């Protein structure tokens, strides 16, 4: 991709910060817009703090005036929209923040970019809207994976809010001609992921020798995608994707939650054995299942693979081992987060 001026929303989050680091590495000018909610962390971007082509603006995308000012002053060629409230459990407890951030915030951003293109000579700002496979809802065990023609059937307030944002993004393309591309990805994992998510949560619980809580029987299935593979796909889509298309990003790599937890325990048994010499598996505890817990997600990435020649660059087992090792080696990153968000 030739050097561009890129706005990334949610660029202090897990996936967003990986994308920002990659764009800076590729010599683009980047404006990172992030509200800095609890799951955001500017430490994810410490390595590029002093890079001249990187700048940060603490902005809530629900603040239309602030978004307008940022877009108009930075004059982007490309907007990559990742800002979102994303934790299903939190959405079940309180849906309104998800409606505000994921729906209202997305509409504000779409409006700002549309208005900017109408006022300026730069009428070709690509808008890549980054979403989730959860918009497709529950996939029966024997059903084929989701593809770009799968119908939306969100189960949680989180997935419903993301489904709405996808529809608004497509509507801005159809109604106003904004050059929009939508992506839907499977579960991400890798370094810098906030500790509330399954893989880092289990790693850090195990390191504290605390119970490893698994919902229900642990048989829920997810398709796992390394964050750097996701970023590679997003960069390819931003550069060469077809306007108006939807691209599903996944790896055909299905694991049950319980098998993921057992694999993490196996890796930790090897890399950092417990002081009592017992296996970390002994810490696994089954807890009451989450409300509306979808049984299975799975993505068919054939369209992305065939149209843009994208494929994953690592095996899941290798990526998971590297991720566990990263958390073992980077306590200075995660320890402050655990302290800051410890129950009062």
Rosetta silent file (secondary structure, phi, psi, omega in degrees, C-alpha in Angstrom):
SEQUENCE: XXXXXXXXXXXXXXXXXXXXXXXXXXXXXXXXXXXXXXXXXXXXXXXXXXXXXXXXXXXXXXXXXXXXXXXXXXXXXXXXXXXXXXXXXXXXXXXXXXXXXXXXXXXXXXXXXXXXXXXXXXXXXXXXXXXXXXXXXXXXXXXXXXXXXXXXXXXXXXXXXXXXXXXXXXXXXXXXXXXXXXXXXXXXXXXXXXXXXXXXXXXXXXXXXXXXXXXXXXXXXXXXXXXXXXXXXXXXXXXXXXXXXXXXXXXXXXXXXXXXXXXXXXXXXXXXXXXXXXXXXXXXXXXXXXXXXXXXXXXXXXXXXXXXXXXXXXXXXXXXXXXXXXXXXXXXXXXXXXXXXXXX
SCORE:     score description
SCORE:     0.000 S_00000001
   1 L     0.000  124.332  175.981    0.000    0.000    0.000 S_00000001
   2 L   -59.175  154.130 -176.636    1.422    3.380   -1.012 S_00000001
   3 L   -55.470  128.475 -177.720    1.962    5.794    1.872 S_00000001
   4 L  -132.061  164.749  171.731   -1.401    7.076    3.088 S_00000001
   5 E   -98.298  113.979 -169.036   -2.906    9.220    5.786 S_00000001
   6 E  -120.299  125.984  168.913   -4.874    6.759    7.895 S_00000001
   7 E   -93.267  127.174  173.308   -7.314    7.340   10.745 S_00000001
   8 E  -115.997  121.072  173.743   -7.644    4.341   13.037 S_00000001
   9 E   -92.897  143.717 -176.991  -10.418    4.426   15.627 S_00000001
  10 L    72.997   27.574 -173.998   -9.915    2.294   18.701 S_00000001
  11 L   -76.685   -0.781  173.375   -6.191    2.265   18.047 S_00000001
  12 L  -101.628    1.326  176.862   -5.263    1.825   21.720 S_00000001
  13 L   -84.254 -173.869 -175.218   -7.192   -1.424   21.959 S_00000001
  14 H   -63.618  -61.390 -178.223   -5.916   -4.917   21.303 S_00000001
  15 H   -71.923  -41.533 -178.219   -6.559   -5.252   17.556 S_00000001
  16 H   -59.262  -42.395 -178.954   -6.386   -1.508   16.913 S_00000001
  17 H   -69.069  -35.210  175.495   -2.930   -1.108   18.438 S_00000001
  18 H   -63.347  -38.967  177.616   -1.610   -4.070   16.428 S_00000001
  19 H   -66.685  -44.556 -179.781   -2.957   -2.383   13.298 S_00000001
  20 H   -60.596  -45.894  179.357   -1.445    0.992   14.219 S_00000001
  21 H   -58.872  -40.753  179.498    1.961   -0.568   14.851 S_00000001
  22 H   -66.775  -43.720 -179.283    1.792   -2.289   11.463 S_00000001
  23 H   -63.616  -39.485  177.082    0.745    0.873    9.605 S_00000001
  24 H   -66.341  -41.700  176.454    3.589    2.864   11.166 S_00000001
  25 H   -57.833  -36.068 -179.600    6.008    0.068   10.271 S_00000001
  26 L   -85.619    8.961  172.254    4.720    0.352    6.691 S_00000001
  27 L    71.453   35.292  171.855    5.464    4.117    6.725 S_00000001
  28 L   -94.735  157.485  170.145    1.947    5.517    6.756 S_00000001
  29 E   -86.514  127.233 -172.626    0.864    8.671    8.603 S_00000001
  30 E  -126.917  130.995  168.180   -1.534    7.553   11.339 S_00000001
  31 E  -109.716  117.857  179.081   -3.994    9.367   13.557 S_00000001
  32 E   -96.548  115.464  177.258   -5.176    7.140   16.382 S_00000001
  33 E  -104.709  119.810 -178.217   -8.575    8.161   17.761 S_00000001
  34 E  -149.699  137.489  177.551   -9.475    6.431   21.023 S_00000001
  35 L   -73.170  -21.809 -174.030  -11.693    7.274   23.979 S_00000001
  36 L    64.451   58.103  170.857   -9.365    5.317   26.299 S_00000001
  37 L   -73.229 -178.550 -174.654  -12.003    3.153   27.950 S_00000001
  38 L   -57.161  -31.439 -175.466  -10.934    0.554   30.507 S_00000001
  39 L   -88.141   -5.395  177.293   -9.802   -1.917   27.814 S_00000001
  40 L   -85.802  153.407 -177.360   -7.608    0.592   25.963 S_00000001
  41 L  -155.588  110.500 -179.821   -3.952    0.885   26.849 S_00000001
  42 H   -67.598  -15.744  175.351   -1.476    3.375   25.422 S_00000001
  43 H   -63.291  -22.300  176.611    1.316    1.105   26.657 S_00000001
  44 H   -62.707  -20.597 -173.792    0.456   -1.046   23.626 S_00000001
  45 H  -114.749   14.994 -176.711    1.916    1.754   21.505 S_00000001
  46 H   -56.019  -36.211 -176.167    4.968    2.654   23.589 S_00000001
  47 H   -66.510  -19.160 -178.004    7.337    1.540   20.828 S_00000001
  48 H  -116.718   11.173 -176.947    6.008    4.197   18.414 S_00000001
  49 L   -49.947  -40.496 -172.785    5.375    7.049   20.850 S_00000001
  50 L  -103.304   14.818  177.508    8.063    9.252   19.311 S_00000001
  51 L   -77.550  130.255 -173.141    7.560    8.378   15.667 S_00000001
  52 L   -64.108  -26.388 -176.814    6.895   11.559   13.687 S_00000001
  53 L   -90.385    6.407  179.067    4.200    9.969   11.524 S_00000001
  54 E  -116.001  135.256  173.130    2.108    8.852   14.508 S_00000001
  55 E  -141.743  154.341 -176.917   -0.261   11.005   16.531 S_00000001
  56 E  -124.413  139.875  174.784   -2.933   10.271   19.116 S_00000001
  57 E  -132.244  120.101  177.371   -6.191   12.068   19.907 S_00000001
  58 E   -79.882  101.885 -175.011   -8.303   11.116   22.910 S_00000001
  59 L  -138.207  136.215  170.316  -11.780   11.412   21.407 S_00000001
  60 L   -87.368  122.051 -176.967  -15.086    9.704   22.076 S_00000001
  61 L   -67.385   -8.525  171.718  -16.594    8.917   18.668 S_00000001
  62 L   -76.463  -11.389  177.514  -19.991    9.778   20.163 S_00000001
  63 L   -91.750   92.830 -173.449  -18.738   13.395   20.229 S_00000001
  64 H   -60.459  -40.388 -178.858  -19.573   14.425   16.659 S_00000001
  65 H   -62.545  -42.345  179.868  -17.908   17.838   16.876 S_00000001
  66 H   -67.138  -38.973  177.557  -14.627   16.328   18.047 S_00000001
  67 H   -64.938  -44.542  177.715  -14.751   13.668   15.347 S_00000001
  68 H   -55.718  -47.917 -177.536  -15.478   16.328   12.699 S_00000001
  69 H   -61.932  -42.440 -179.291  -12.508   18.399   13.810 S_00000001
  70 H   -64.496  -45.689 -179.237  -10.169   15.419   13.773 S_00000001
  71 H   -65.202  -45.793 -176.487  -11.242   14.267   10.305 S_00000001
  72 H   -66.621  -35.258 -178.011  -11.187   17.741    8.797 S_00000001
  73 H   -81.412  -34.698 -177.282   -7.765   18.633   10.191 S_00000001
  74 H   -81.923  -30.472  178.248   -6.026   15.312    9.486 S_00000001
  75 L    56.919   67.911 -175.431   -7.496   14.887    5.977 S_00000001
  76 L   -75.349  156.412  167.681   -7.323   11.094    5.737 S_00000001
  77 L   -94.925  -22.103 -172.848   -7.114    8.907    2.653 S_00000001
  78 E  -147.941  136.672  173.826   -8.337    5.913    4.626 S_00000001
  79 E  -119.847  127.366  177.647  -10.416    5.367    7.776 S_00000001
  80 E  -118.509  111.149 -167.689  -10.206    2.028    9.592 S_00000001
  81 E  -100.727  105.576  179.433  -12.939    1.819   12.193 S_00000001
  82 L  -118.717   -8.923 -176.133  -12.269   -0.527   15.094 S_00000001
  83 L   -62.130  127.335 -179.312  -13.547    1.485   18.084 S_00000001
  84 L  -169.980  149.691  162.559  -16.185   -0.548   19.916 S_00000001
  85 L   -79.057  133.732 -167.100  -17.384   -1.859   23.224 S_00000001
  86 L  -133.964    2.498 -175.280  -16.720   -5.562   22.800 S_00000001
  87 L   -96.817  119.088 -174.535  -17.259   -7.685   25.903 S_00000001
  88 H   -59.396  -45.840 -178.933  -20.391   -9.850   25.732 S_00000001
  89 H   -56.868  -43.220  179.586  -20.738  -10.240   29.507 S_00000001
  90 H   -63.864  -36.760 -179.860  -20.656   -6.464   29.956 S_00000001
  91 H   -67.963  -31.466  178.160  -23.304   -6.019   27.259 S_00000001
  92 H   -69.536  -36.774  178.911  -25.587   -8.457   29.087 S_00000001
  93 H   -72.891  -35.896 -177.856  -25.211   -6.446   32.289 S_00000001
  94 L  -156.122  108.111 -173.453  -25.746   -3.093   30.567 S_00000001
  95 L   -81.348  -26.650 -170.524  -26.571   -2.732   26.879 S_00000001
  96 H   -57.702  -42.938  178.552  -26.725    1.061   26.601 S_00000001
  97 H   -59.985  -27.273 -179.820  -22.939    1.716   26.381 S_00000001
  98 H   -76.061  -37.466  174.863  -22.823   -0.718   23.469 S_00000001
  99 H   -64.558  -43.926 -178.879  -25.610    1.075   21.625 S_00000001
 100 H   -62.312  -55.848 -174.458  -23.875    4.403   22.216 S_00000001
 101 H   -70.792  -47.064 -169.410  -20.362    3.380   21.161 S_00000001
 102 H   -84.227  -29.183 -179.029  -21.087    0.802   18.490 S_00000001
 103 H  -102.129  -61.248 -178.236  -24.158    2.288   16.834 S_00000001
 104 H   -61.919  -43.749  179.965  -24.257    6.033   17.559 S_00000001
 105 H   -61.805  -41.148  178.856  -20.467    6.319   17.397 S_00000001
 106 H   -64.915  -43.039  178.335  -20.328    4.513   14.061 S_00000001
 107 H   -62.797  -41.586  176.313  -23.047    6.732   12.574 S_00000001
 108 H   -57.355  -46.890 -177.467  -21.182    9.834   13.783 S_00000001
 109 H   -65.564  -44.676  176.956  -17.985    8.646   12.135 S_00000001
 110 H   -57.764  -44.701  178.689  -19.729    7.732    8.877 S_00000001
 111 H   -61.166  -45.116 -177.941  -21.365   11.165    8.817 S_00000001
 112 H   -61.684  -44.369 -178.935  -18.089   12.956    9.512 S_00000001
 113 H   -68.500  -41.601  177.465  -16.229   11.141    6.751 S_00000001
 114 H   -59.946  -47.638 -179.148  -19.090   11.605    4.284 S_00000001
 115 H   -64.161  -37.284  177.911  -19.328   15.335    5.033 S_00000001
 116 H   -63.041  -44.767 -178.505  -15.563   15.711    4.746 S_00000001
 117 H   -66.350  -33.134  179.696  -15.505   14.079    1.304 S_00000001
 118 H   -70.699  -31.067 -177.978  -18.368   16.281    0.124 S_00000001
 119 H   -85.546  -22.971 -171.734  -16.580   19.460    1.227 S_00000001
 120 L  -110.246  171.172  176.210  -13.122   18.582   -0.026 S_00000001
 121 L   -76.784  -18.090 -179.637  -11.524   17.609   -3.291 S_00000001
 122 L   -85.356   87.663 -174.975  -10.573   14.278   -1.719 S_00000001
 123 L  -100.093   19.737 -175.132  -13.795   12.416   -2.467 S_00000001
 124 L  -131.393   49.559  177.808  -12.338    8.919   -2.318 S_00000001
 125 L   -82.366  113.702  177.150  -11.721    8.200    1.375 S_00000001
 126 E   -70.943  143.556 -179.644  -11.973    4.455    1.889 S_00000001
 127 E  -126.395  108.237  178.509  -13.846    3.396    5.021 S_00000001
 128 E  -100.187  114.511 -177.526  -13.035   -0.064    6.380 S_00000001
 129 E   -99.168  115.745 -172.600  -15.566   -1.080    9.013 S_00000001
 130 E   -98.193  120.781 -175.218  -14.208   -3.847   11.251 S_00000001
 131 E  -130.714 -161.576 -167.360  -16.798   -6.156   12.796 S_00000001
 132 E  -130.757  156.243  173.430  -17.258   -9.633   14.247 S_00000001
 133 H   -71.733  -13.140 -177.650  -18.538  -13.093   13.339 S_00000001
 134 H   -66.104  -16.798  177.686  -20.874  -12.851   16.332 S_00000001
 135 H   -63.713  -21.137 -177.519  -23.369  -10.916   14.193 S_00000001
 136 H   -86.950   -8.260  174.371  -24.288  -14.244   12.569 S_00000001
 137 L    78.221 -152.908 -171.808  -25.349  -15.791   15.864 S_00000001
 138 L   -82.105  132.220  178.928  -25.329  -19.435   16.834 S_00000001
 139 L  -110.346  121.660 -179.626  -24.006  -22.014   14.371 S_00000001
 140 L   -63.169  149.571 -174.723  -25.269  -25.568   14.769 S_00000001
 141 L   -53.657  -36.721 -175.711  -22.525  -28.215   15.102 S_00000001
 142 L   -94.675    0.865 -177.682  -23.224  -29.825   11.714 S_00000001
 143 L   -82.513  150.814  177.340  -23.806  -26.615    9.764 S_00000001
 144 L   -67.760  157.763 -178.708  -21.210  -25.216    7.333 S_00000001
 145 L   -60.722  161.689  175.320  -19.186  -22.184    8.487 S_00000001
 146 E   -62.174  145.520  169.431  -20.419  -18.618    8.051 S_00000001
 147 L  -135.053 -175.026 -173.641  -19.746  -16.961    4.706 S_00000001
 148 L   -65.938  -14.504  178.510  -20.449  -13.571    3.192 S_00000001
 149 L   -99.701   -0.197 -179.531  -24.035  -14.591    2.381 S_00000001
 150 L   -63.183  142.995 -179.273  -24.924  -15.830    5.886 S_00000001
 151 L   -83.962  151.351 -179.655  -27.891  -14.058    7.436 S_00000001
 152 L   -75.929  137.153  178.997  -27.538  -11.988   10.575 S_00000001
 153 L  -153.621   60.345 -173.425  -28.917  -13.521   13.769 S_00000001
 154 L   -64.439  145.929 -176.124  -27.207  -11.794   16.721 S_00000001
 155 L  -104.371  -35.034 -174.136  -27.736  -13.303   20.179 S_00000001
 156 L  -108.445  162.357  172.991  -26.301  -10.774   22.643 S_00000001
 157 H   -56.717  -36.413  176.956  -26.679   -7.004   23.041 S_00000001
 158 H   -60.063  -53.962 -175.963  -23.036   -6.745   21.943 S_00000001
 159 H   -66.649  -31.588  175.991  -23.545   -8.690   18.722 S_00000001
 160 H   -64.942  -39.785  179.630  -26.816   -6.859   18.034 S_00000001
 161 H   -68.094  -36.473  177.401  -25.033   -3.514   18.325 S_00000001
 162 H   -70.783  -37.417  176.518  -22.297   -4.660   15.956 S_00000001
 163 H   -60.383  -43.198  178.496  -24.882   -5.986   13.502 S_00000001
 164 H   -61.645  -42.103 -179.115  -26.574   -2.580   13.526 S_00000001
 165 H   -65.405  -36.477  176.031  -23.268   -0.827   12.896 S_00000001
 166 H   -60.963  -44.235 -178.916  -22.579   -3.130    9.926 S_00000001
 167 H   -64.619  -40.049  177.726  -25.943   -2.255    8.430 S_00000001
 168 H   -64.602  -40.920  179.426  -25.328    1.466    8.876 S_00000001
 169 H   -60.707  -45.031  178.886  -21.910    1.180    7.207 S_00000001
 170 H   -66.121  -35.377  179.482  -23.448   -0.573    4.205 S_00000001
 171 H   -64.854  -36.234  179.368  -26.284    1.974    4.109 S_00000001
 172 H   -68.460  -29.577  174.331  -23.770    4.833    3.861 S_00000001
 173 H   -71.817  -47.376 -175.761  -22.233    3.126    0.854 S_00000001
 174 H   -68.848  -42.583 -173.681  -25.572    2.460   -0.830 S_00000001
 175 H   -83.418  -43.718 -172.780  -27.219    5.795   -0.018 S_00000001
 176 H  -109.021   -5.188  179.079  -24.329    8.275   -0.086 S_00000001
 177 L    78.044   13.266  178.611  -21.730    6.469   -2.170 S_00000001
 178 L   -65.176  133.161 -176.912  -19.161    6.362    0.632 S_00000001
 179 L   -74.027   83.994 -173.660  -16.470    3.809   -0.337 S_00000001
 180 E  -102.225  140.145  168.256  -17.176    1.301    2.453 S_00000001
 181 E  -127.063  136.285  178.982  -15.813   -2.206    2.988 S_00000001
 182 E  -110.669  136.926  173.836  -17.070   -4.372    5.886 S_00000001
 183 E  -122.595  145.115  175.462  -15.035   -7.116    7.541 S_00000001
 184 E  -128.699  121.297 -173.674  -16.204   -9.754   10.025 S_00000001
 185 E  -113.036  162.067  173.611  -13.535  -11.654   11.923 S_00000001
 186 L   -85.813 -174.239 -176.683  -13.367  -14.670   14.195 S_00000001
 187 E   -62.353  127.396  178.211  -11.980  -14.672   17.766 S_00000001
 188 E   -92.383  151.976  172.846   -8.625  -12.900   17.988 S_00000001
 189 E  -147.464  165.624  177.737   -5.743  -13.819   20.276 S_00000001
 190 L   140.593 -174.527  179.903   -2.134  -12.728   20.761 S_00000001
 191 L   -62.143  152.849  174.927    0.041  -10.272   22.736 S_00000001
 192 L    72.957   14.793  178.908   -1.453   -7.147   24.353 S_00000001
 193 L   -81.526  134.529 -176.888   -4.969   -8.593   24.717 S_00000001
 194 L   -59.831  139.629 -170.829   -6.854   -7.194   27.715 S_00000001
 195 L   -63.981   -4.152  178.781   -7.011   -9.784   30.527 S_00000001
 196 L   -77.259  -18.904 -177.043  -10.816  -10.120   30.486 S_00000001
 197 L   -79.227  158.861 -167.994  -10.720  -12.251   27.307 S_00000001
 198 H   -52.434  -56.532 -171.686  -10.550  -16.039   27.484 S_00000001
 199 H   -65.897  -52.673  178.113   -6.912  -16.775   26.619 S_00000001
 200 H   -65.071  -33.678  179.333   -5.157  -14.046   28.665 S_00000001
 201 H   -61.030  -45.280 -179.420   -7.645  -14.504   31.513 S_00000001
 202 H   -67.094  -39.685  178.202   -6.818  -18.190   31.790 S_00000001
 203 H   -59.879  -48.928 -173.559   -3.073  -17.554   31.554 S_00000001
 204 H   -75.087  -33.619  173.171   -3.090  -14.950   34.307 S_00000001
 205 H   -61.040  -43.542 -179.669   -5.495  -16.873   36.549 S_00000001
 206 H   -63.335  -41.642 -179.212   -3.190  -19.873   36.284 S_00000001
 207 H   -64.569  -26.398  176.736   -0.119  -17.802   37.124 S_00000001
 208 L   -89.720    2.089 -179.456   -1.905  -16.640   40.289 S_00000001
 209 L    59.311   38.869  179.602   -2.781  -20.285   41.039 S_00000001
 210 L  -108.482  163.223 -179.531   -6.475  -19.409   41.020 S_00000001
 211 L   -56.428  146.065  177.169   -9.429  -21.371   39.584 S_00000001
 212 E  -102.969   96.086 -172.268   -9.792  -21.398   35.802 S_00000001
 213 E   -77.889  122.622  179.893  -13.535  -20.722   35.312 S_00000001
 214 E  -117.096  126.139 -178.746  -15.033  -22.368   32.226 S_00000001
 215 E   -64.522  137.254  173.682  -18.625  -21.636   31.231 S_00000001
 216 L    56.710 -127.669  177.942  -21.021  -24.604   31.178 S_00000001
 217 L   -97.549   -3.382  179.929  -19.312  -27.754   29.929 S_00000001
 218 L    79.084   11.202 -175.600  -16.719  -25.866   27.911 S_00000001
 219 L   -89.145    0.540  176.826  -17.908  -27.392   24.646 S_00000001
 220 L   -63.014  139.051 -172.524  -18.634  -24.049   22.957 S_00000001
 221 E  -109.932  136.109  175.368  -16.597  -23.790   19.746 S_00000001
 222 E  -132.060  154.057  176.974  -14.710  -20.788   18.413 S_00000001
 223 E  -101.692  120.922 -170.026  -12.541  -20.179   15.338 S_00000001
 224 E  -103.057  134.683 -174.068   -9.244  -18.595   16.478 S_00000001
 225 E  -130.231  122.251  177.865   -7.320  -15.938   14.536 S_00000001
 226 E   -67.048  139.742 -174.341   -3.959  -14.483   15.552 S_00000001
 227 H   -59.399  -35.156  179.909   -4.177  -10.702   15.766 S_00000001
 228 H   -71.185  -32.139  172.415   -1.211  -10.215   13.411 S_00000001
 229 H   -66.456  -39.465  176.741   -2.879  -12.423   10.796 S_00000001
 230 H   -60.396  -45.776  179.795   -6.015  -10.323   11.224 S_00000001
 231 H   -62.507  -41.889  176.646   -3.995   -7.145   10.706 S_00000001
 232 H   -56.365  -43.388  179.788   -2.366   -8.608    7.582 S_00000001
 233 H   -64.697  -43.474 -179.467   -5.843   -9.267    6.198 S_00000001
 234 H   -62.110  -39.708  178.788   -7.075   -5.774    7.058 S_00000001
 235 H   -64.478  -43.196  178.288   -4.108   -4.164    5.308 S_00000001
 236 H   -63.196  -43.079 -179.089   -4.733   -6.267    2.190 S_00000001
 237 H   -65.208  -42.394 -179.975   -8.451   -5.448    2.251 S_00000001
 238 H   -61.790  -36.539 -176.491   -7.815   -1.723    2.735 S_00000001
 239 H   -83.500  -44.112 -167.945   -5.445   -1.675   -0.228 S_00000001
 240 H  -122.772   -1.345 -179.505   -6.994   -4.107   -2.694 S_00000001
 241 L   -67.543  154.716 -179.417  -10.477   -4.942   -1.441 S_00000001
 242 L   -85.806  128.391  179.327  -13.508   -4.192   -3.599 S_00000001
 243 L   -57.521  137.168  179.252  -15.652   -1.277   -2.462 S_00000001
 244 L    88.208   -8.659 -179.108  -19.044   -2.414   -1.204 S_00000001
 245 L   -85.509  162.374  169.203  -17.867   -5.951   -0.442 S_00000001
 246 E  -114.947  136.193  178.030  -17.876   -7.873    2.820 S_00000001
 247 E  -123.241  126.875  175.553  -14.867  -10.017    3.728 S_00000001
 248 E   -95.059  130.173 -174.890  -14.921  -12.705    6.413 S_00000001
 249 E  -114.038  111.529  178.932  -11.565  -13.202    8.133 S_00000001
 250 L  -155.021 -178.584 -172.846  -10.965  -16.553    9.787 S_00000001
 251 L  -129.035    6.930 -176.229   -8.621  -19.509    9.799 S_00000001
 252 L    52.621   46.751 -171.074  -10.831  -22.637    9.719 S_00000001
 253 L  -130.182   77.476 -174.038   -9.342  -23.363   13.122 S_00000001
 254 E   -89.463  132.177  176.031  -12.118  -24.522   15.474 S_00000001
 255 E  -136.788  142.065  170.160  -11.414  -25.332   19.121 S_00000001
 256 E   -74.550  153.897  178.856  -13.723  -25.937   22.047 S_00000001
 257 H   -59.196  -40.289 -177.614  -13.198  -23.602   24.971 S_00000001
 258 H   -66.732  -36.038  178.491  -12.267  -26.484   27.271 S_00000001
 259 H   -69.490  -34.147  174.579   -9.613  -27.718   24.833 S_00000001
 260 H   -61.039  -48.091 -178.114   -8.168  -24.195   24.625 S_00000001
 261 H   -62.977  -42.445  178.591   -7.916  -24.052   28.415 S_00000001
 262 H   -63.074  -38.084  179.117   -6.346  -27.509   28.584 S_00000001
 263 H   -66.570  -40.524  176.336   -3.808  -26.501   25.920 S_00000001
 264 H   -60.553  -43.217  178.999   -2.887  -23.379   27.888 S_00000001
 265 H   -61.095  -41.764  179.442   -2.400  -25.554   30.974 S_00000001
 266 H   -61.815  -43.385  179.619   -0.179  -27.916   29.000 S_00000001
 267 H   -64.987  -43.963  179.512    2.001  -25.052   27.779 S_00000001
 268 H   -66.666  -36.672  176.745    2.279  -23.565   31.276 S_00000001
 269 H   -56.836  -34.770 -179.275    3.104  -26.974   32.768 S_00000001
 270 H   -81.298  -43.860 -173.340    6.096  -26.993   30.441 S_00000001
 271 H   -85.087  -35.072 -178.951    7.163  -23.348   30.661 S_00000001
 272 L  -146.453   79.534 -177.361    6.402  -22.515   34.312 S_00000001
 273 L   -59.534  148.424  176.997    5.475  -25.574   36.420 S_00000001
 274 L   -66.250  152.068 -178.387    3.430  -25.038   39.567 S_00000001
 275 L   -63.307  -28.445  179.945    5.346  -25.048   42.827 S_00000001
 276 L   -87.943    4.140  176.586    3.378  -28.095   44.012 S_00000001
 277 L    69.760    3.311  177.290    4.331  -29.954   40.781 S_00000001
 278 L   -83.944  164.142 -179.509    0.655  -30.584   39.946 S_00000001
 279 L   -78.201  148.681  173.807   -0.840  -29.726   36.564 S_00000001
 280 H   -62.524  -20.085  178.631   -2.596  -26.430   35.965 S_00000001
 281 H   -59.015  -27.034 -179.309   -5.495  -28.576   34.696 S_00000001
 282 H   -66.122  -14.139 -179.863   -6.376  -29.222   38.326 S_00000001
 283 H   -87.156  -10.116 -178.066   -7.439  -25.547   38.538 S_00000001
 284 E   -63.584  128.729 -179.555  -10.170  -25.930   35.884 S_00000001
 285 E  -132.214  127.877  177.981  -13.579  -25.160   37.381 S_00000001
 286 E   -87.905  131.591 -176.396  -16.892  -25.316   35.519 S_00000001
 287 E  -122.008  167.295 -179.285  -19.225  -22.402   36.268 S_00000001
 288 L   -54.963  135.552 -175.903  -22.801  -21.495   35.349 S_00000001
 289 L   -66.277  154.210  177.718  -23.118  -20.846   31.645 S_00000001
 290 L   -73.493  148.204  176.282  -23.504  -17.340   30.293 S_00000001
 291 L   -60.680  134.362  175.235  -26.949  -16.178   29.179 S_00000001
 292 L    61.226   30.018 -174.767  -27.541  -16.749   25.476 S_00000001
 293 L   -69.844  113.845 -179.193  -24.114  -18.364   25.065 S_00000001
 294 L   -64.791  139.960 -175.992  -23.711  -19.246   21.367 S_00000001
 295 L   -71.125  -43.184 -171.724  -22.683  -22.839   20.770 S_00000001
 296 E  -153.304  140.855  165.902  -20.345  -22.349   17.829 S_00000001
 297 L  -123.874  141.057  175.941  -18.787  -19.751   15.543 S_00000001
 298 L  -156.554  139.815 -175.790  -16.879  -20.712   12.419 S_00000001
 299 E  -118.315  137.460  170.891  -15.784  -18.734    9.361 S_00000001
 300 L   -97.865  106.858 -176.708  -15.236  -19.804    5.762 S_00000001
 301 L   -90.023   19.431 -173.094  -12.475  -17.445    4.507 S_00000001
 302 H   -56.718  -42.456 -176.576  -12.588  -18.768    0.921 S_00000001
 303 H   -63.257  -44.655  178.195  -13.667  -15.454   -0.626 S_00000001
 304 H   -64.078  -44.068 -178.018  -10.848  -13.530    1.060 S_00000001
 305 H   -63.837  -43.038 -175.124   -8.316  -16.236    0.235 S_00000001
 306 H   -79.390  -35.070 -175.555   -9.322  -16.503   -3.407 S_00000001
 307 H   -84.492  -31.442 -176.460   -9.905  -12.823   -4.171 S_00000001
 308 H  -122.800    5.792  176.461   -6.923  -11.315   -2.317 S_00000001
 309 L    57.396   38.901  178.679   -4.639  -14.349   -1.928 S_00000001
 310 L   -95.466  144.114  171.598   -4.619  -14.030    1.872 S_00000001
 311 L  -152.272  158.572  178.350   -3.834  -16.870    4.237 S_00000001
 312 L   -65.418  148.584 -175.947   -2.805  -17.254    7.869 S_00000001
 313 L  -103.100   -0.269 -177.152    0.947  -17.194    8.474 S_00000001
 314 L  -146.374  151.640  171.991    1.095  -19.395   11.601 S_00000001
 315 L   -75.819  146.429 -176.667   -0.286  -22.575   13.071 S_00000001
 316 H   -60.366  -43.987 -178.141   -2.609  -22.042   16.028 S_00000001
 317 H   -59.408  -39.201  178.077   -0.579  -24.213   18.410 S_00000001
 318 H   -67.856  -43.915  179.945    2.545  -22.174   17.635 S_00000001
 319 H   -63.571  -38.357  179.056    0.699  -18.884   17.993 S_00000001
 320 H   -67.111  -43.106  177.708   -0.817  -19.941   21.306 S_00000001
 321 H   -60.838  -42.254  177.889    2.573  -21.013   22.679 S_00000001
 322 H   -63.188  -37.694 -179.704    4.077  -17.688   21.593 S_00000001
 323 H   -67.494  -45.342  177.252    1.201  -15.848   23.253 S_00000001
 324 H   -59.108  -44.197  179.290    1.598  -17.695   26.560 S_00000001
 325 H   -60.897  -39.109 -179.858    5.342  -16.972   26.450 S_00000001
 326 H   -62.107  -43.803  179.368    4.649  -13.287   25.803 S_00000001
 327 H   -66.689  -35.296  176.632    2.480  -13.009   28.925 S_00000001
 328 H   -64.456  -33.870 -175.134    5.123  -14.810   30.971 S_00000001
 329 H   -91.818   -6.534 -172.664    7.754  -12.345   29.777 S_00000001
 330 L  -128.520   49.059  177.451    5.698   -9.151   30.035 S_00000001
 331 H   -61.570  -29.829 -179.889    4.389   -8.921   33.579 S_00000001
 332 H   -65.766  -20.211  176.195    5.250   -5.211   33.564 S_00000001
 333 H   -83.158  -48.515 -172.433    2.519   -4.782   30.921 S_00000001
 334 H   -88.541  -24.803 -177.742   -0.293   -6.799   32.507 S_00000001
 335 H   -60.235  -45.149  177.194    0.353   -6.391   36.253 S_00000001
 336 H   -60.984  -33.121  178.157   -0.729   -2.709   36.317 S_00000001
 337 H   -66.308  -42.583  178.501   -3.918   -3.653   34.458 S_00000001
 338 H   -64.526  -39.402  179.464   -4.823   -6.298   37.009 S_00000001
 339 H   -67.277  -41.412 -177.314   -4.136   -3.876   39.845 S_00000001
 340 H   -67.156  -33.676 -173.407   -6.120   -1.079   38.222 S_00000001
 341 L  -111.496   17.316  176.177   -9.162   -3.260   37.535 S_00000001
 342 L   -66.213  142.717  178.590   -9.110   -5.468   40.624 S_00000001
 343 L   -56.603  138.593 -178.626  -12.522   -5.765   42.349 S_00000001
 344 L   -82.012    0.000    0.000  -12.898   -3.146   45.104 S_00000001
